[in-house]
PDB file of C-alpha atoms in Angstrom:
ATOM      1  CA  MET P   1      -0.304   0.167   0.339  1.00  0.00           C
ATOM      2  CA  SER P   2       2.870   2.695   0.673  1.00  0.00           C
ATOM      3  CA  LYS P   3       6.244   3.451  -0.700  1.00  0.00           C
ATOM      4  CA  HIS P   4       8.689   6.302  -0.961  1.00  0.00           C
ATOM      5  CA  VAL P   5       9.476   8.235  -3.250  1.00  0.00           C
ATOM      6  CA  THR P   6      11.959  11.623  -3.258  1.00  0.00           C
ATOM      7  CA  SER P   7      10.411  15.433  -2.449  1.00  0.00           C
ATOM      8  CA  VAL P   8      11.083  17.741  -5.188  1.00  0.00           C
ATOM      9  CA  TYR P   9      10.723  19.787  -2.112  1.00  0.00           C
ATOM     10  CA  GLY P  10      13.248  17.936  -0.026  1.00  0.00           C
ATOM     11  CA  GLY P  11      12.486  14.798   1.729  1.00  0.00           C
ATOM     12  CA  THR P  12      10.423  11.517   1.451  1.00  0.00           C
ATOM     13  CA  MET P  13       6.650  10.926  -0.092  1.00  0.00           C
ATOM     14  CA  LEU P  14       4.788   8.292   1.338  1.00  0.00           C
ATOM     15  CA  GLU P  15       2.371   6.671  -1.099  1.00  0.00           C
ATOM     16  CA  VAL P  16      -0.760   6.345   0.401  1.00  0.00           C
ATOM     17  CA  VAL P  17      -4.586   5.327  -0.350  1.00  0.00           C
ATOM     18  CA  LYS P  18      -7.483   8.035   0.327  1.00  0.00           C
ATOM     19  CA  LEU P  19     -10.586   7.282   0.861  1.00  0.00           C
ATOM     20  CA  VAL P  20     -12.519  10.127  -1.142  1.00  0.00           C
ATOM     21  CA  LYS P  21     -16.479  10.648  -0.526  1.00  0.00           C
ATOM     22  CA  GLY P  22     -18.318  11.496  -3.704  1.00  0.00           C
ATOM     23  CA  LEU P  23     -21.204  12.643  -4.514  1.00  0.00           C
ATOM     24  CA  ASP P  24     -24.065   9.854  -4.366  1.00  0.00           C
ATOM     25  CA  GLN P  25     -22.354   9.569  -0.596  1.00  0.00           C
ATOM     26  CA  ASN P  26     -19.845   6.433  -1.798  1.00  0.00           C
ATOM     27  CA  PHE P  27     -16.562   6.351  -1.199  1.00  0.00           C
ATOM     28  CA  SER P  28     -13.375   5.473  -4.049  1.00  0.00           C
ATOM     29  CA  LEU P  29      -9.465   5.317  -3.186  1.00  0.00           C
ATOM     30  CA  LYS P  30      -7.001   7.882  -5.197  1.00  0.00           C
ATOM     31  CA  LYS P  31      -3.738   7.237  -4.406  1.00  0.00           C
ATOM     32  CA  ALA P  32      -1.606  10.421  -2.584  1.00  0.00           C
ATOM     33  CA  TYR P  33       1.608  11.148  -1.680  1.00  0.00           C
ATOM     34  CA  ILE P  34       2.467  13.228   1.316  1.00  0.00           C
ATOM     35  CA  ASN P  35       5.675  14.628   1.972  1.00  0.00           C
ATOM     36  CA  THR P  36       6.820  12.668   4.734  1.00  0.00           C
ATOM     37  CA  ASN P  37       8.310  15.658   6.813  1.00  0.00           C
ATOM     38  CA  SER P  38       4.546  18.140   6.995  1.00  0.00           C
ATOM     39  CA  ILE P  39       3.143  15.155   8.335  1.00  0.00           C
ATOM     40  CA  VAL P  40       1.779  17.051  11.994  1.00  0.00           C
ATOM     41  CA  ALA P  41      -0.363  13.649  13.579  1.00  0.00           C
ATOM     42  CA  VAL P  42      -2.138  10.903  12.281  1.00  0.00           C
ATOM     43  CA  GLU P  43      -5.227   8.990  14.088  1.00  0.00           C
ATOM     44  CA  LEU P  44      -7.466   6.728  13.847  1.00  0.00           C
ATOM     45  CA  ASP P  45     -10.544   7.822  12.312  1.00  0.00           C
ATOM     46  CA  GLU P  46     -13.711   6.047  14.486  1.00  0.00           C
ATOM     47  CA  GLN P  47     -16.552   6.959  12.136  1.00  0.00           C
ATOM     48  CA  LYS P  48     -14.905   5.988   9.219  1.00  0.00           C
ATOM     49  CA  THR P  49     -14.349   2.826  10.708  1.00  0.00           C
ATOM     50  CA  LYS P  50     -17.356   2.543  12.154  1.00  0.00           C
ATOM     51  CA  ASN P  51     -19.402   3.323   9.128  1.00  0.00           C
ATOM     52  CA  PHE P  52     -17.613   0.891   7.384  1.00  0.00           C
ATOM     53  CA  ARG P  53     -18.114  -2.105   9.626  1.00  0.00           C
ATOM     54  CA  GLU P  54     -21.983  -1.401   9.368  1.00  0.00           C
ATOM     55  CA  GLU P  55     -22.257   0.023   6.182  1.00  0.00           C
ATOM     56  CA  PRO P  56     -19.219  -1.725   4.025  1.00  0.00           C
ATOM     57  CA  ASP P  57     -22.070  -1.028   0.425  1.00  0.00           C
ATOM     58  CA  SER P  58     -21.116   2.504   0.519  1.00  0.00           C
ATOM     59  CA  PHE P  59     -17.153   1.866   0.149  1.00  0.00           C
ATOM     60  CA  PRO P  60     -15.215   0.377  -2.579  1.00  0.00           C
ATOM     61  CA  GLU P  61     -15.155  -2.980  -2.963  1.00  0.00           C
ATOM     62  CA  GLY P  62     -12.016  -5.778  -1.654  1.00  0.00           C
ATOM     63  CA  LEU P  63     -11.235  -4.192   1.188  1.00  0.00           C
ATOM     64  CA  ASP P  64     -11.000  -6.809   4.125  1.00  0.00           C
ATOM     65  CA  LYS P  65     -13.508  -6.241   6.101  1.00  0.00           C
ATOM     66  CA  ARG P  66     -11.213  -5.648   9.128  1.00  0.00           C
ATOM     67  CA  THR P  67     -10.230  -2.872   7.619  1.00  0.00           C
ATOM     68  CA  ALA P  68      -9.750   0.198   9.298  1.00  0.00           C
ATOM     69  CA  PHE P  69      -9.069   4.042   8.080  1.00  0.00           C
ATOM     70  CA  SER P  70      -6.805   7.201   9.524  1.00  0.00           C
ATOM     71  CA  THR P  71      -6.683  11.019   9.404  1.00  0.00           C
ATOM     72  CA  VAL P  72      -3.702  12.356   8.320  1.00  0.00           C
ATOM     73  CA  SER P  73      -2.627  15.766   9.220  1.00  0.00           C
ATOM     74  CA  PHE P  74      -0.034  17.238   7.924  1.00  0.00           C
ATOM     75  CA  ASN P  75       1.219  20.824   7.128  1.00  0.00           C
ATOM     76  CA  GLY P  76       0.265  22.616   3.894  1.00  0.00           C
ATOM     77  CA  GLY P  77       1.592  26.353   4.688  1.00  0.00           C
ATOM     78  CA  ALA P  78      -0.400  28.010   6.413  1.00  0.00           C
ATOM     79  CA  VAL P  79      -3.075  25.984   7.269  1.00  0.00           C
ATOM     80  CA  THR P  80      -2.956  21.832   7.762  1.00  0.00           C
ATOM     81  CA  ASN P  81      -4.908  19.673   5.166  1.00  0.00           C
ATOM     82  CA  TYR P  82      -6.455  16.337   6.714  1.00  0.00           C
ATOM     83  CA  ILE P  83      -6.933  13.725   4.863  1.00  0.00           C
ATOM     84  CA  THR P  84      -8.401   9.960   5.473  1.00  0.00           C
ATOM     85  CA  VAL P  85      -6.024   7.028   4.195  1.00  0.00           C
ATOM     86  CA  VAL P  86      -6.855   3.938   4.624  1.00  0.00           C
ATOM     87  CA  GLY P  87      -5.097   1.275   6.908  1.00  0.00           C
ATOM     88  CA  SER P  88      -4.413   2.020  11.337  1.00  0.00           C
ATOM     89  CA  PRO P  89      -2.270   4.500  12.482  1.00  0.00           C
ATOM     90  CA  GLU P  90      -0.169   2.421  13.367  1.00  0.00           C
ATOM     91  CA  PHE P  91       0.355   0.363   9.424  1.00  0.00           C
ATOM     92  CA  ILE P  92       0.972   4.390   8.109  1.00  0.00           C
ATOM     93  CA  THR P  93       3.155   5.624  10.804  1.00  0.00           C
ATOM     94  CA  SER P  94       5.017   1.922  10.177  1.00  0.00           C
ATOM     95  CA  LYS P  95       6.101   3.066   7.281  1.00  0.00           C
ATOM     96  CA  VAL P  96       6.982   6.939   7.823  1.00  0.00           C
TER      97      VAL P  96
END
């Protein structure tokens, strides 16, 4: 799920799988890259993890029923950005 590439701005980029909610209220998955130097926090997204367990049909097919989701916050200059990614905080941070 994750691999490292070098950022043109310095540091290492972590490849993650991002959870995106569409206009139809269903979720899709997209690949994203985060500069590991800009990560502020990684926390379990309890609500999305609970929603997945209760309403798996609104999530992409093929996800294991034990899948957890995490919110990654990262410094985006003057603001902090947040994305939801596939994986537990322990899994995500083990890749940093």
